[in-house]
CSV table of C-alpha atoms in Angstrom, one decimal:
chain,number,residue,atom,x,y,z
M,1,MET,CA,-201.8,23.6,-257.1
M,2,ASP,CA,-204.8,25.0,-255.3
M,3,GLY,CA,-205.4,24.1,-251.6
M,4,PRO,CA,-208.3,22.0,-250.3
M,5,GLU,CA,-211.7,23.4,-250.5
M,6,PRO,CA,-212.8,25.4,-247.4
M,7,ARG,CA,-215.2,23.6,-245.1
M,8,TRP,CA,-216.5,23.8,-241.8
M,9,VAL,CA,-214.9,21.8,-239.0
M,10,GLN,CA,-215.3,21.4,-235.3
M,11,THR,CA,-212.8,23.4,-233.4
M,12,THR,CA,-211.8,24.8,-229.7
M,13,VAL,CA,-212.0,28.5,-229.4
M,14,ASN,CA,-209.0,30.2,-227.8
M,15,ILE,CA,-210.3,33.6,-226.6
M,16,ASP,CA,-206.9,35.1,-226.9
M,17,ASP,CA,-206.8,34.4,-230.6
M,18,HIS,CA,-210.2,36.6,-231.2
M,19,VAL,CA,-210.2,39.4,-228.4
M,20,PHE,CA,-207.5,42.1,-228.9
M,21,ILE,CA,-206.7,45.2,-226.8
M,22,PRO,CA,-204.2,47.1,-229.0
M,23,GLU,CA,-201.5,49.2,-227.5
M,24,LEU,CA,-201.9,52.7,-229.3
M,25,ASP,CA,-199.9,55.9,-229.0
M,26,PRO,CA,-201.2,57.8,-225.9
M,27,MET,CA,-200.0,61.1,-227.4
M,28,ALA,CA,-202.1,60.5,-230.5
M,29,ILE,CA,-205.1,59.6,-228.3
M,30,ALA,CA,-204.8,62.7,-226.2
M,31,ALA,CA,-204.4,64.9,-229.3
M,32,ASN,CA,-207.2,63.4,-231.3
M,33,PRO,CA,-209.1,60.2,-230.2
M,34,ASP,CA,-211.7,60.3,-232.8
M,35,GLU,CA,-208.9,60.2,-235.6
M,36,VAL,CA,-207.1,57.3,-233.7
M,37,LEU,CA,-210.3,55.2,-233.6
M,38,GLU,CA,-210.8,55.9,-237.4
M,39,GLU,CA,-207.2,54.9,-238.3
M,40,TYR,CA,-207.3,51.7,-236.4
M,41,VAL,CA,-210.8,50.7,-238.0
M,42,ALA,CA,-209.3,51.6,-241.4
M,43,SER,CA,-206.2,49.6,-240.7
M,44,LEU,CA,-208.2,46.4,-240.1
M,45,SER,CA,-209.6,46.5,-243.6
M,46,THR,CA,-205.9,45.8,-244.9
M,47,ARG,CA,-205.5,42.5,-242.8
M,48,PRO,CA,-206.8,39.4,-244.2
M,49,MET,CA,-208.3,37.1,-241.7
M,50,ASP,CA,-206.6,33.9,-240.4
M,51,LEU,CA,-208.6,31.1,-242.2
M,52,SER,CA,-207.1,28.6,-239.7
M,53,ARG,CA,-209.4,29.7,-236.8
M,54,PRO,CA,-213.0,30.9,-236.3
M,55,LEU,CA,-213.5,33.9,-238.4
M,56,TRP,CA,-214.4,36.6,-235.8
M,57,GLU,CA,-212.5,39.2,-233.8
M,58,ILE,CA,-213.2,41.8,-231.2
M,59,HIS,CA,-211.1,44.8,-230.7
M,60,ALA,CA,-211.6,46.8,-227.4
M,61,LEU,CA,-210.4,50.4,-227.7
M,62,ASP,CA,-210.5,51.6,-224.0
M,63,PHE,CA,-210.1,55.4,-224.5
M,64,PRO,CA,-212.9,57.9,-224.6
M,65,THR,CA,-213.8,59.8,-228.0
M,66,SER,CA,-216.2,62.7,-228.7
M,67,GLU,CA,-219.2,60.2,-228.7
M,68,ALA,CA,-218.3,57.4,-226.3
M,69,LYS,CA,-216.4,56.4,-223.3
M,70,SER,CA,-214.8,53.6,-225.1
M,71,ALA,CA,-215.4,51.6,-228.5
M,72,VAL,CA,-215.6,47.9,-229.4
M,73,VAL,CA,-214.9,46.7,-232.9
M,74,PHE,CA,-216.3,43.5,-234.1
M,75,ARG,CA,-214.7,42.0,-237.1
M,76,ILE,CA,-216.6,39.2,-238.5
M,77,HIS,CA,-216.4,37.3,-241.8
M,78,HIS,CA,-219.4,37.2,-244.2
M,79,ALA,CA,-219.4,33.6,-244.0
M,80,LEU,CA,-220.9,33.6,-240.5
M,81,GLY,CA,-223.8,35.6,-241.6
M,82,ASP,CA,-225.1,38.8,-243.3
M,83,GLY,CA,-224.7,42.1,-241.8
M,84,THR,CA,-228.2,42.8,-240.6
M,85,SER,CA,-228.4,39.6,-239.0
M,86,LEU,CA,-225.1,39.9,-237.2
M,87,VAL,CA,-226.0,43.3,-235.9
M,88,SER,CA,-229.4,41.8,-234.6
M,89,LEU,CA,-227.5,39.0,-232.9
M,90,LEU,CA,-225.0,41.5,-231.2
M,91,LEU,CA,-227.7,43.8,-230.1
M,92,ALA,CA,-229.5,40.8,-228.5
M,93,CYS,CA,-226.7,40.3,-226.1
M,94,THR,CA,-227.2,44.0,-224.8
M,95,ARG,CA,-229.7,45.1,-222.3
M,96,SER,CA,-231.4,48.4,-221.7
M,97,ALA,CA,-229.8,50.7,-219.1
M,98,ALA,CA,-233.3,51.7,-217.7
M,99,ASP,CA,-234.4,48.1,-217.3
M,100,PRO,CA,-231.5,45.5,-217.2
M,101,ALA,CA,-234.1,42.7,-217.9
M,102,ALA,CA,-235.3,44.3,-221.2
M,103,LEU,CA,-233.8,44.6,-224.6
M,104,PRO,CA,-233.0,47.9,-226.2
M,105,ILE,CA,-235.9,49.6,-227.8
M,106,MET,CA,-236.2,49.9,-231.5
M,107,PRO,CA,-236.8,53.6,-232.9
M,108,ALA,CA,-240.3,54.0,-234.2
M,109,GLN,CA,-240.7,53.2,-237.9
M,110,PRO,CA,-241.2,56.2,-240.4
M,111,THR,CA,-244.8,56.4,-241.7
M,112,ARG,CA,-245.4,54.9,-245.2
M,113,ARG,CA,-246.3,57.2,-247.8
M,114,GLU,CA,-249.7,56.9,-249.4
M,115,GLY,CA,-250.4,56.3,-253.1
M,116,THR,CA,-248.1,55.0,-255.9
M,117,VAL,CA,-244.6,55.9,-255.5
M,118,TYR,CA,-243.1,53.6,-258.4
M,119,GLY,CA,-244.6,52.6,-261.7
M,120,ALA,CA,-247.5,53.6,-263.7
M,121,GLN,CA,-250.0,56.3,-262.7
M,122,PRO,CA,-253.2,55.3,-261.0
M,123,ARG,CA,-256.2,54.7,-263.1
M,124,PRO,CA,-258.2,58.1,-263.4
M,125,PRO,CA,-262.0,58.0,-262.5
M,126,MET,CA,-264.5,57.7,-265.2
M,127,LEU,CA,-265.5,61.3,-265.3
M,128,ALA,CA,-261.8,62.4,-265.9
M,129,GLY,CA,-262.2,62.4,-269.6
M,130,PRO,CA,-260.5,60.9,-272.7
M,131,ARG,CA,-257.4,63.0,-272.1
M,132,ALA,CA,-256.7,61.7,-268.7
M,133,PHE,CA,-257.3,58.2,-270.0
M,134,ALA,CA,-254.9,58.7,-272.6
M,135,THR,CA,-252.3,60.0,-270.4
M,136,TRP,CA,-252.9,56.8,-268.1
M,137,ILE,CA,-252.5,54.4,-271.0
M,138,LEU,CA,-249.3,56.0,-272.2
M,139,SER,CA,-248.0,55.9,-268.9
M,140,CYS,CA,-248.6,51.9,-268.7
M,141,LEU,CA,-247.1,51.5,-272.2
M,142,MET,CA,-243.8,53.6,-270.9
M,143,LEU,CA,-243.8,51.4,-267.8
M,144,ALA,CA,-243.9,48.2,-269.8
M,145,TRP,CA,-241.1,49.5,-272.3
M,146,HIS,CA,-238.8,50.6,-269.5
M,147,THR,CA,-239.4,47.3,-267.7
M,148,VAL,CA,-238.4,45.3,-270.9
M,149,VAL,CA,-235.3,47.5,-271.5
M,150,ASP,CA,-234.2,47.2,-267.9
M,151,VAL,CA,-234.6,43.4,-267.9
M,152,ALA,CA,-232.9,42.8,-271.2
M,153,LEU,CA,-229.9,45.1,-270.0
M,154,PHE,CA,-229.6,43.3,-266.6
M,155,VAL,CA,-229.6,40.0,-268.4
M,156,ALA,CA,-227.0,41.2,-270.7
M,157,MET,CA,-224.6,42.5,-268.1
M,158,ALA,CA,-225.2,39.4,-266.0
M,159,LEU,CA,-224.1,37.3,-268.9
M,160,GLN,CA,-221.3,39.8,-269.6
M,161,LEU,CA,-222.6,40.6,-273.0
M,162,VAL,CA,-222.4,44.1,-272.2
M,163,ARG,CA,-219.4,45.5,-269.8
M,164,ASP,CA,-218.8,48.8,-268.4
M,165,PRO,CA,-215.7,50.7,-270.1
M,166,ARG,CA,-212.6,50.9,-268.0
M,167,THR,CA,-212.1,54.1,-266.2
M,168,VAL,CA,-210.0,55.6,-263.5
M,169,PHE,CA,-212.5,54.2,-261.1
M,170,THR,CA,-212.4,50.4,-262.4
M,171,PRO,CA,-211.0,48.4,-259.3
M,172,ALA,CA,-207.6,46.7,-259.9
M,173,LYS,CA,-206.7,43.1,-258.7
M,174,GLY,CA,-206.2,43.1,-255.1
M,175,VAL,CA,-208.1,46.3,-254.3
M,176,GLU,CA,-210.0,44.3,-251.5
M,177,TYR,CA,-206.8,44.6,-249.4
M,178,ARG,CA,-206.3,48.3,-250.0
M,179,ARG,CA,-206.7,50.7,-247.0
M,180,LYS,CA,-210.3,52.0,-246.7
M,181,ARG,CA,-212.3,54.6,-244.8
M,182,PHE,CA,-215.6,54.0,-242.9
M,183,VAL,CA,-218.4,56.5,-242.5
M,184,SER,CA,-219.9,55.8,-239.0
M,185,ARG,CA,-222.9,56.9,-237.0
M,186,SER,CA,-223.0,56.4,-233.4
M,187,LEU,CA,-226.1,55.1,-231.5
M,188,LEU,CA,-226.9,54.9,-227.9
M,189,LEU,CA,-227.3,51.2,-227.0
M,190,ASP,CA,-228.7,52.3,-223.7
M,191,ASP,CA,-232.3,53.2,-225.1
M,192,LYS,CA,-232.5,52.2,-228.9
M,193,LEU,CA,-232.7,49.1,-231.2
M,194,ALA,CA,-234.5,46.1,-229.9
M,195,LYS,CA,-237.6,44.3,-231.5
M,196,MET,CA,-235.2,43.2,-234.5
M,197,MET,CA,-233.9,40.5,-232.4
M,198,GLU,CA,-237.4,38.8,-231.8
M,199,SER,CA,-237.2,37.5,-235.2
M,200,GLY,CA,-240.8,38.2,-236.3
M,201,LYS,CA,-242.6,36.5,-233.4
M,202,HIS,CA,-244.7,39.7,-232.5
M,203,ASN,CA,-243.8,42.1,-235.4
M,204,GLU,CA,-243.1,42.1,-239.0
M,205,LEU,CA,-239.4,42.3,-238.8
M,206,LYS,CA,-237.4,39.2,-240.3
M,207,TRP,CA,-233.8,38.0,-239.9
M,208,GLY,CA,-231.7,38.6,-243.0
M,209,ASN,CA,-231.6,41.2,-245.9
M,210,ARG,CA,-234.0,41.9,-248.5
M,211,LEU,CA,-232.1,43.0,-251.5
M,212,GLY,CA,-232.9,44.9,-254.7
M,213,TYR,CA,-230.7,45.9,-257.7
M,214,ILE,CA,-230.6,48.8,-259.8
M,215,MET,CA,-228.2,49.6,-262.6
M,216,LEU,CA,-227.5,53.2,-262.5
M,217,PRO,CA,-224.9,54.8,-264.8
M,218,PHE,CA,-222.5,57.3,-263.5
M,219,GLU,CA,-221.3,60.1,-265.7
M,220,ILE,CA,-217.5,60.7,-265.8
M,221,VAL,CA,-217.7,64.2,-267.4
M,222,MET,CA,-216.9,67.7,-266.6
M,223,HIS,CA,-220.0,70.0,-266.2
M,224,ASP,CA,-219.9,73.8,-266.0
M,225,GLY,CA,-222.2,73.9,-263.0
M,226,PRO,CA,-221.9,71.4,-260.1
M,227,LEU,CA,-225.9,71.1,-260.1
M,228,ASP,CA,-225.7,69.5,-263.5
M,229,TYR,CA,-224.6,66.3,-262.0
M,230,VAL,CA,-227.6,66.2,-259.5
M,231,ARG,CA,-230.0,67.1,-262.3
M,232,ASN,CA,-228.8,64.3,-264.6
M,233,ALA,CA,-228.8,61.9,-261.8
M,234,LYS,CA,-232.3,62.8,-260.8
M,235,LYS,CA,-233.5,62.5,-264.4
M,236,THR,CA,-231.9,58.9,-264.5
M,237,VAL,CA,-233.4,57.8,-261.2
M,238,ASP,CA,-236.9,59.1,-262.3
M,239,ARG,CA,-236.7,57.0,-265.4
M,240,LYS,CA,-235.7,54.0,-263.3
M,241,LYS,CA,-238.7,54.4,-261.0
M,242,HIS,CA,-240.9,54.2,-264.0
M,243,SER,CA,-240.1,50.5,-264.3
M,244,HIS,CA,-241.0,47.2,-262.5
C-alpha cells in the first residue's frame, strides 16, 4: 500500500540534521584536493534525502583547493524552489568584500545582437526587385511549414504517440540514484553577482526560470570523420532556428 501523500507541515529545525562537516582522508586531500571535492559532491548524488525533515543540507569542506580556500556545498530539494531562485537567495546572503554593506556586483550583460536571429528573413525594400521578394515569400512559407511540423511533432511526443527508440543511452529504472559527475565553474563571490536578488525593482531581472523546449535528434552512428557529427548537428539546429 502506498504511503500518505506528501504535504507541508510545521516543524522545528535541528541544525545538526542539516549542517555536515565530513571527515575525509587527509592523505587524499593532501595528494589531490580537487579530486576529493569532486568525489564528495558526486557521492551526494547517490543519497536520497530524508523526507521526514526539511529538505536542505549544507556540507562544509574546510580544506583548500586549486580555486578556493574552502568549499560549501548546498544540497536543496527542488520542491523548495527552482535553481535560479535558490542561487539568487543564497547570493542575497553574501556581501561584497570591498563594501560589506553592499551586495555582490552582477557581471555586465552581453550586448544583444541586432537584426533577426531566428525565423523568416526581413522583408526586402521595394527596390530590391522580384527575385528578392520571391526569396522572402519562400522563407515565410518555409517558416510556417517548419513551425507546423515542429508543433505536430511536439504534441505527438507529449501524448506518447511517437517515442524514441531504445538505445544504449536510454535510462533504466533507478538511474536517478546512480553516481553522477558534475561540471563546475568557480566564481569569486567577493566581487561578482548581485542585481539578481533585487527581484526586478530597478532592473529587468526576475525571479524564476524562463524555459524553452527544442526537440533535437541525436545520431547514434559511426562517421568516418569526427567533424561529420558537428556538421549534421549544425544542419539540424539551423533547421530548428527557422521555426517559431
